[in-house]
Every structure is written in structure tokens, then in C-alpha cells.
Tab-separated table of C-alpha atoms in Angstrom:
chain	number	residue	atom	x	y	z
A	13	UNK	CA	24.597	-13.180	-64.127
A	14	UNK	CA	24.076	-15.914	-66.879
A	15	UNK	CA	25.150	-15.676	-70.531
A	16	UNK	CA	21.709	-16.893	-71.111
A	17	UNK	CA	19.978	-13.465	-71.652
A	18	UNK	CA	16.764	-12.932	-73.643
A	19	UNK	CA	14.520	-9.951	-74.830
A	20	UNK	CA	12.620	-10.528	-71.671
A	21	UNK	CA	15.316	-10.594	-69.425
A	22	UNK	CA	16.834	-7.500	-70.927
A	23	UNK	CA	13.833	-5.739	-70.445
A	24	UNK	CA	13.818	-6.586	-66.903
A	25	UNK	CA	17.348	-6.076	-65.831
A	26	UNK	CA	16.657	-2.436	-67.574
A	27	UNK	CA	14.127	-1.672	-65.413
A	28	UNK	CA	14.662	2.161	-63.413
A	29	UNK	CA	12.243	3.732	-61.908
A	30	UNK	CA	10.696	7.127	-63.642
A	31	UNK	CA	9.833	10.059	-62.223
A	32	UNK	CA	9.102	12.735	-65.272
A	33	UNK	CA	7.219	12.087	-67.788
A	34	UNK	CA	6.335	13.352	-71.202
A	35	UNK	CA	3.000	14.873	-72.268
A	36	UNK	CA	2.276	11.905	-74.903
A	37	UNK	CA	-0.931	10.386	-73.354
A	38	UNK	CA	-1.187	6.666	-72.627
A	39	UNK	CA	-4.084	5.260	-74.920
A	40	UNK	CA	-7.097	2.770	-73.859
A	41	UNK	CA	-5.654	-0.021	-75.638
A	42	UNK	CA	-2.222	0.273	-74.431
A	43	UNK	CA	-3.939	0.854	-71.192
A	44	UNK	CA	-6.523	-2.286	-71.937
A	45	UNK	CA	-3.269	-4.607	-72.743
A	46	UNK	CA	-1.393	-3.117	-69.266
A	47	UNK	CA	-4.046	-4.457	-67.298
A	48	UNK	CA	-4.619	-7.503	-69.087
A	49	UNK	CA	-1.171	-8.735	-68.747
A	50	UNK	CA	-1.462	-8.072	-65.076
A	51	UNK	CA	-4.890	-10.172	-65.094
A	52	UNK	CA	-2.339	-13.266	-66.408
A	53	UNK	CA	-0.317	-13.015	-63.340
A	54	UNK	CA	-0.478	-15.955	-60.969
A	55	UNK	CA	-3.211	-15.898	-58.187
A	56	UNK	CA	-3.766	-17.653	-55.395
A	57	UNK	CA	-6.905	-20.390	-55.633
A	58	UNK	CA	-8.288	-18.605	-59.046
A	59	UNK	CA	-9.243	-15.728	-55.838
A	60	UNK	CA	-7.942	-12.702	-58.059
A	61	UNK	CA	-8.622	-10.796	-54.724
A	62	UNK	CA	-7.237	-7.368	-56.326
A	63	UNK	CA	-8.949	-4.308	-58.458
A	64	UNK	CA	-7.193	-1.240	-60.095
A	65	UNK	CA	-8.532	2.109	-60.297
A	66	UNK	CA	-7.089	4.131	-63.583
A	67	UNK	CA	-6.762	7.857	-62.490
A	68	UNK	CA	-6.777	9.976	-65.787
A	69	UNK	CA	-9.092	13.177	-64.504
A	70	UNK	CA	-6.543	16.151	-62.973
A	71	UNK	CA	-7.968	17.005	-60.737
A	72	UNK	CA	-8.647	13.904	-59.145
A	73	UNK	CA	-4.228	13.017	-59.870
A	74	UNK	CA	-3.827	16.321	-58.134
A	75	UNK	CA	-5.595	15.247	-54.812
A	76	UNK	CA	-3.891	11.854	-54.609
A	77	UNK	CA	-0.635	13.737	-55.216
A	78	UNK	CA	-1.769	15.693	-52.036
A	79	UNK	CA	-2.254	13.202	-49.933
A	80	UNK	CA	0.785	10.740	-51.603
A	81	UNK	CA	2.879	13.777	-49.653
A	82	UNK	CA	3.081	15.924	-52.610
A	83	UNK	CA	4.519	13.696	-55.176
A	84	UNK	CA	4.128	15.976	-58.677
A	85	UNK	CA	4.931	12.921	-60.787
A	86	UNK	CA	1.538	11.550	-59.951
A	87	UNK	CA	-0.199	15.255	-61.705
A	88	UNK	CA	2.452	14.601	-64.123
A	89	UNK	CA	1.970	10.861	-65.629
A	90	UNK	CA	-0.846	10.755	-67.769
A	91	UNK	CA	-2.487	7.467	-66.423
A	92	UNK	CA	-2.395	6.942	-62.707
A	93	UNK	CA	-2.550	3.707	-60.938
A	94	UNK	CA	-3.988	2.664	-57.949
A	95	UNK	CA	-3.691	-1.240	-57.006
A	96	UNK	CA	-6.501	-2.464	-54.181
A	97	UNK	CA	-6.642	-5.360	-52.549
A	98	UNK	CA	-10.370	-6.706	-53.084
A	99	UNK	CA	-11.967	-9.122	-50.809
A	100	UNK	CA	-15.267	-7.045	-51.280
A	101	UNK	CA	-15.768	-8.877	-54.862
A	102	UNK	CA	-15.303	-12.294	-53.341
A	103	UNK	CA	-17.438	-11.672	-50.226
A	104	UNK	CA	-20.321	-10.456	-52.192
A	105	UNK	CA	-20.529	-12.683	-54.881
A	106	UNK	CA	-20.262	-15.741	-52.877
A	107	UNK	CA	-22.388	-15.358	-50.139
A	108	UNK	CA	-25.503	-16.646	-51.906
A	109	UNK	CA	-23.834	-19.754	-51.706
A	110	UNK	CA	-22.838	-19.402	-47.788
A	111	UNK	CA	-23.604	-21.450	-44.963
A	112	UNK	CA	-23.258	-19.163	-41.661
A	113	UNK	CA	-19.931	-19.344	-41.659
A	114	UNK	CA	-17.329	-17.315	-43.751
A	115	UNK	CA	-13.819	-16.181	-43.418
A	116	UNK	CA	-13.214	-13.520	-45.739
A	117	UNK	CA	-11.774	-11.952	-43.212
A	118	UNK	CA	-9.044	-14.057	-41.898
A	119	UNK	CA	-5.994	-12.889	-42.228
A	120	UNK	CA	-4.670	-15.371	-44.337
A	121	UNK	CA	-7.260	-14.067	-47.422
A	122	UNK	CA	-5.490	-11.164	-46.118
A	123	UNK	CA	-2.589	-11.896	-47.772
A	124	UNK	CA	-3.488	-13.632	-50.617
A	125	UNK	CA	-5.186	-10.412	-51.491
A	126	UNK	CA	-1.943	-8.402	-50.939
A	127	UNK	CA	0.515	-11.060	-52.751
A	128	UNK	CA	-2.526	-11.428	-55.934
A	129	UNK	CA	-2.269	-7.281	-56.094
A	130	UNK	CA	1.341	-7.285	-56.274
A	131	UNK	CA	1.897	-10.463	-58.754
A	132	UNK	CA	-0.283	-8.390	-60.431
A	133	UNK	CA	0.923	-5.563	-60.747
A	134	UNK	CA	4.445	-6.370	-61.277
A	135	UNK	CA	3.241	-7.851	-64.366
A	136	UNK	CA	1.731	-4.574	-65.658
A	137	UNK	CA	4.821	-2.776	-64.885
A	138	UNK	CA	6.442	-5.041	-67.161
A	139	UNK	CA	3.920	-5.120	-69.611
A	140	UNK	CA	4.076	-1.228	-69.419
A	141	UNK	CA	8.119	-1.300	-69.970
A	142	UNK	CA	7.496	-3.361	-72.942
A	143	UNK	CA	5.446	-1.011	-74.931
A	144	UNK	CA	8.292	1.859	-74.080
A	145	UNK	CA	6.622	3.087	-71.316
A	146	UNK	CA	8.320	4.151	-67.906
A	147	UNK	CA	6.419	2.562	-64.499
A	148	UNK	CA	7.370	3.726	-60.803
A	149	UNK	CA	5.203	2.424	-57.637
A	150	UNK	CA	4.101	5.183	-55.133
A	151	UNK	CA	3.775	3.546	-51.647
A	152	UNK	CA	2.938	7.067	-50.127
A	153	UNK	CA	-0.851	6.223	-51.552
A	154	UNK	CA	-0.930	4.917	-47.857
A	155	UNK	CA	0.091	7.788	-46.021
A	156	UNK	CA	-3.163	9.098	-45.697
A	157	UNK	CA	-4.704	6.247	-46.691
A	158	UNK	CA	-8.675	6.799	-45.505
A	159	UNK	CA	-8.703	9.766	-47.201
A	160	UNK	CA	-7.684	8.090	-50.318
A	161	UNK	CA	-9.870	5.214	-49.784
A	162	UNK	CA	-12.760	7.664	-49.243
A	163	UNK	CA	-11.790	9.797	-52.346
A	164	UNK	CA	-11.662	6.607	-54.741
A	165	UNK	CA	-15.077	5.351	-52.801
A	166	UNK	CA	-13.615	1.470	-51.527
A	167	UNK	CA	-15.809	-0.143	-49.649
A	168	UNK	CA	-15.113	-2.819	-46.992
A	169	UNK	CA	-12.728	-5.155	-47.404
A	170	UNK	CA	-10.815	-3.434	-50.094
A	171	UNK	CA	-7.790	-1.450	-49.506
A	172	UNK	CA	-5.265	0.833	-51.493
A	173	UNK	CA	-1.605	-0.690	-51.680
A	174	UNK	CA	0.175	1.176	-53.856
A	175	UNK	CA	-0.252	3.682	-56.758
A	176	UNK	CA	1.837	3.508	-60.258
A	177	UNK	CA	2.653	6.379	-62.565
A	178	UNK	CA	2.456	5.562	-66.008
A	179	UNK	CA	3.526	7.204	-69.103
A	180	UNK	CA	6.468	7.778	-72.009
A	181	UNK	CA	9.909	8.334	-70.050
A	182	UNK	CA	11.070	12.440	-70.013
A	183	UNK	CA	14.383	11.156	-67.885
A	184	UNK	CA	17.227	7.972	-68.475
A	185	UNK	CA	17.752	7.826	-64.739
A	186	UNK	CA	21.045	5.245	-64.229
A	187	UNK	CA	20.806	1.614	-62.880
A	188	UNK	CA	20.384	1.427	-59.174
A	189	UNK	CA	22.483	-1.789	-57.722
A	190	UNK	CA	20.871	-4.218	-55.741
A	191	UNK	CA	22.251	-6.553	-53.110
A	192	UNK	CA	25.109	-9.026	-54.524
A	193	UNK	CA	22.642	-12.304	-55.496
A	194	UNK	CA	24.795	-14.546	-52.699
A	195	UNK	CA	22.568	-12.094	-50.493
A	196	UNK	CA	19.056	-13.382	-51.178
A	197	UNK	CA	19.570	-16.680	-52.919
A	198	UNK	CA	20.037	-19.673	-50.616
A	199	UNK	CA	20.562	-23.327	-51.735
A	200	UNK	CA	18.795	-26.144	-49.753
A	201	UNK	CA	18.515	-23.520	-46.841
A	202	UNK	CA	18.865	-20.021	-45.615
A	203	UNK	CA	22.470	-19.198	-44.419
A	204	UNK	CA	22.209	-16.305	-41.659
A	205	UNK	CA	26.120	-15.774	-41.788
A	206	UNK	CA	25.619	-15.584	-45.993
A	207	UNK	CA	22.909	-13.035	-45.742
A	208	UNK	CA	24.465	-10.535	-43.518
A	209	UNK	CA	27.990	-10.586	-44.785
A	210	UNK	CA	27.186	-10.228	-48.597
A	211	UNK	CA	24.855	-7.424	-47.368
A	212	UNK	CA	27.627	-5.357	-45.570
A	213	UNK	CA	29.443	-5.936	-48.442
A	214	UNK	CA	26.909	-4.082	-50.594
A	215	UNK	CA	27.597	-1.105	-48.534
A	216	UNK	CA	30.378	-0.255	-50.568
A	217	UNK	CA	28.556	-0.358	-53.981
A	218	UNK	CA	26.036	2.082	-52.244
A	219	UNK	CA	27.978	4.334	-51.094
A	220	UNK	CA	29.874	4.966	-54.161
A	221	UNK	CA	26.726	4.733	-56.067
A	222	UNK	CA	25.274	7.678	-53.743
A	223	UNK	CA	28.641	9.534	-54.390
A	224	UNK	CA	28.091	9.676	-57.818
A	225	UNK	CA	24.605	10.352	-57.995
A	226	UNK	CA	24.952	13.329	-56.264
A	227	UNK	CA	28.145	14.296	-56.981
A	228	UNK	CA	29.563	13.865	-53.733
A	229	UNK	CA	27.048	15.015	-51.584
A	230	UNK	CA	25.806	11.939	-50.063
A	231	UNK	CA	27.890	8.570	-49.329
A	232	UNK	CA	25.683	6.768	-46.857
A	233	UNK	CA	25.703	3.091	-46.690
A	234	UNK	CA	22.700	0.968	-47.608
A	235	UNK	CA	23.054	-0.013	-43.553
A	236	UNK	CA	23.367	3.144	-42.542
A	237	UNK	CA	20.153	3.871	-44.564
A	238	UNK	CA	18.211	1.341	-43.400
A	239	UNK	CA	19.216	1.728	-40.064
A	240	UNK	CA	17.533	5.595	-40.110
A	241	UNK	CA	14.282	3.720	-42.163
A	242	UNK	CA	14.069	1.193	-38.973
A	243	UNK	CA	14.454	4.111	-36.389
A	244	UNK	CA	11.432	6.016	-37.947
A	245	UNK	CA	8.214	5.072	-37.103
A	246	UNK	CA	6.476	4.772	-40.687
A	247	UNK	CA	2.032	4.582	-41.525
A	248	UNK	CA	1.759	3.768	-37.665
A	249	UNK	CA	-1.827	3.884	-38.543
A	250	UNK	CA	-1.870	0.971	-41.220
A	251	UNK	CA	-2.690	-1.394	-38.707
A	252	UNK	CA	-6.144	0.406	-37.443
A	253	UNK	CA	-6.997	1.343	-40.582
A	254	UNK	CA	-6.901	-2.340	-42.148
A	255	UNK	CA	-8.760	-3.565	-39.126
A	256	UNK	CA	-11.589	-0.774	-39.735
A	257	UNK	CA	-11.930	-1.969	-43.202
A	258	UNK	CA	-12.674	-5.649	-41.518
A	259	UNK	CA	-9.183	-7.273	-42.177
A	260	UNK	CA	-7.646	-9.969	-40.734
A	261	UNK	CA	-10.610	-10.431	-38.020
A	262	UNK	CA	-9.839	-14.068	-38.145
């Protein structure tokens, strides 16, 4: 990593994901700035295809934990985040000025939706951090993911992608590694060989990471990990479930 390091960058090579939190609530105008950093993010064509639902109410937090498979962090934070990609917004208010021809639905809106969610977001979450807050993103929002979208009331074109828990840390979990850098950054094009033989390589920083995490109980590979991820079918149902909501027709 480069000498070169900043308050920013500090922030964001501190970043851990947090699972408890403490009762301090989360105020509107911490809340109000969150959201508004994530409205600076990039986006695709000025589109801003995405919306964000702030869950406060229990009881409401205690039926997405339900259906996020029973994930008590979500009853837990006090603010509750749920990111949707929104093509609703940009069908609606342009089709006064529609010919009879549209594609809202292709499937490349499709992701400009998804990637305009997630720049998004990603810039809330660090937004969040920098007010001392603790962030983690809850991708089980999709495994029951009509009941949720039924629950929260999205219409057409507008799906949940992920939930985030915010709220004032009650944990200091420790840094998890990532892949050595000579993994994911290519110069002037991608080297296969490079890719796959820094990421064996990383199996050794897992597994002694895993050792020490749980004091010895677990020393699986990030390969051998992925390998069991790969071998499970996972949301099988994403795929009908987008295409009921009119995605990627096109």
C-alpha cells in the first residue's frame, strides 16, 4: 500500500463490518447527511435509478429480520436500510414525453439501476463511518424477496438489493484480509495466470485468519470456501422474481 495515506483513506482501509450495536439512536440529520452523500455518488446518464427505504418502526425491523433469515442485528440497529433499484420513477415521469416506444425495461437500464444503487450506497456507508457510525450490508433482504417487496409496498420495476444496518458500533470486530492487490489489479490487460495464482496464495492468509478468529476451530481456505458457496444453489428464485417485476424484458 502507498505511503500516501489520508483521513479518507484511513477511514476506508478501517472499514469492518458491524454486527451489534448500541442503543444510541441515529438522528434525522445524521440520517438526512447519510443519504445525501449517497445522492453525490456517480450515476449513470443523471438516471439516479435507485430509492432507499429508512426502517426505524420495530416492528416493521422485526419482520424484515424474519424474512432476512433471522438476522437480530437488523431489530437491533436503530435505522434500517433498504437500497431499491427504481426504474418505476423514471418510467412514470417520462412517459408524458413518450413516443410508443420505451425501454425501461431492457436489461441494460437493468443494470444501471443495480450499479446507481450500489455507487450509492457505498457512499452512505462511508458517509455513515465518518460520523462514527458502524454500516454492514444484509444481502439476505433477497431471500424472500416478494415478501419483502410486498411488505415495503414496491411497485413495478423497483426491486430490493440489499439492506444496511446502521447505528453506533457495540463490537471492534478485527480487519478481515482481502485478496493480495496483484489479484484484482491488472495493467494494460487482465492476466489469467496473475489472477489465479495470487488468489491461491491468499489461501494461506485465510486460513490462519479463520484459525484465529475462532480459536482454532475453523482453518478453511478462501478456495475451499468458495468452492462450498459455488456448490450451493443460492436465491434460485431471483431470476423469476426480477422478470415478474418487468426486468430486463428487452
Amino acid at each position: 500500500m502507498s505511503n500516501d495515506v489520508n483521513e479518507t483513506l484511513a477511514l476506508l482501509m478501517n472499514h469492518r463490518s458491524i454486527r451489534a450495536y448500541k442503543d444510541t439512536p441515529v438522528s434525522q440529520g445524521q440520517l438526512a447527511s447519510i443519504v445525501a452523500a449517497g445522492q453525490m455518488a456517480s450515476t449513470s446518464s443523471n438516471v439516479q435509478a435507485y430509492s432507499v427505504i429508512a426502517v426505524t418502526d420495530p416492528e416493521l425491523k422485526s419482520k424484515l429480520a424474519k424474512l432476512a433469515g433471522n438476522q437480530v442485528y437488523i431489530e437491533q440497529c436503530p435505522v434500517f436500510l433498504v437500497w431499491c433499484a427504481d426504474l418505476y420513477r423514471l418510467k412514470k415521469t417520462s412517459e408524458p414525453y413518450l413516443g410508443d416506444t420505451s425501454f425501461e425495461d431492457s436489461t441494460e437500464n437493468f443494470i444501471v439501476a443495480t450499479v446507481d444503487t450500489t455507487l450509492a450506497a457505498q457512499n452512505a456507508a462511508v458517509a455513515a463511518e465518518s460520523l462514527g457510525l458502524g454500516i454492514v450490508y444484509i444481502g439476505g433482504i433477497r431471500n424472500q424477496i416478494a415478501e419483502v417487496s410486498e411488505l415495503l409496498g414496491l411497485p413495478e420495476l423497483v426491486y430490493p438489493l440489499f439492506g444496511m444496518c446502521i447505528g453506533y458500533p457495540e463490537q471492534e470486530p478485527g480487519l478481515r484480509p482481502r485478496l493480495p492487490m496483484k489479484a484484482v489489479l491488472h495493467m494494460n490487460g487482465y492476466s489469467k495466470e496473475q489472477s489465479v495464482e495470487e488468489a491461491k496464495a491468499y489461501d494461506a492468509t485465510t486460513k490462519q485468519y479463520l484459525l484465529e478468529r475462532t480459536n482454532g476451530q475453523n482453518d478453511a481456505t478462501w478456495s475451499q470456501m468458495m468452492a462450498k458457496r459455488l456448490a450451493e444453489p443460492t436465491r434460485m428464485h431471483m431470476k423469476d422474481f426480477l422478470d415478474s417485476k418487468g426486468f430486463m424484458q428487452q
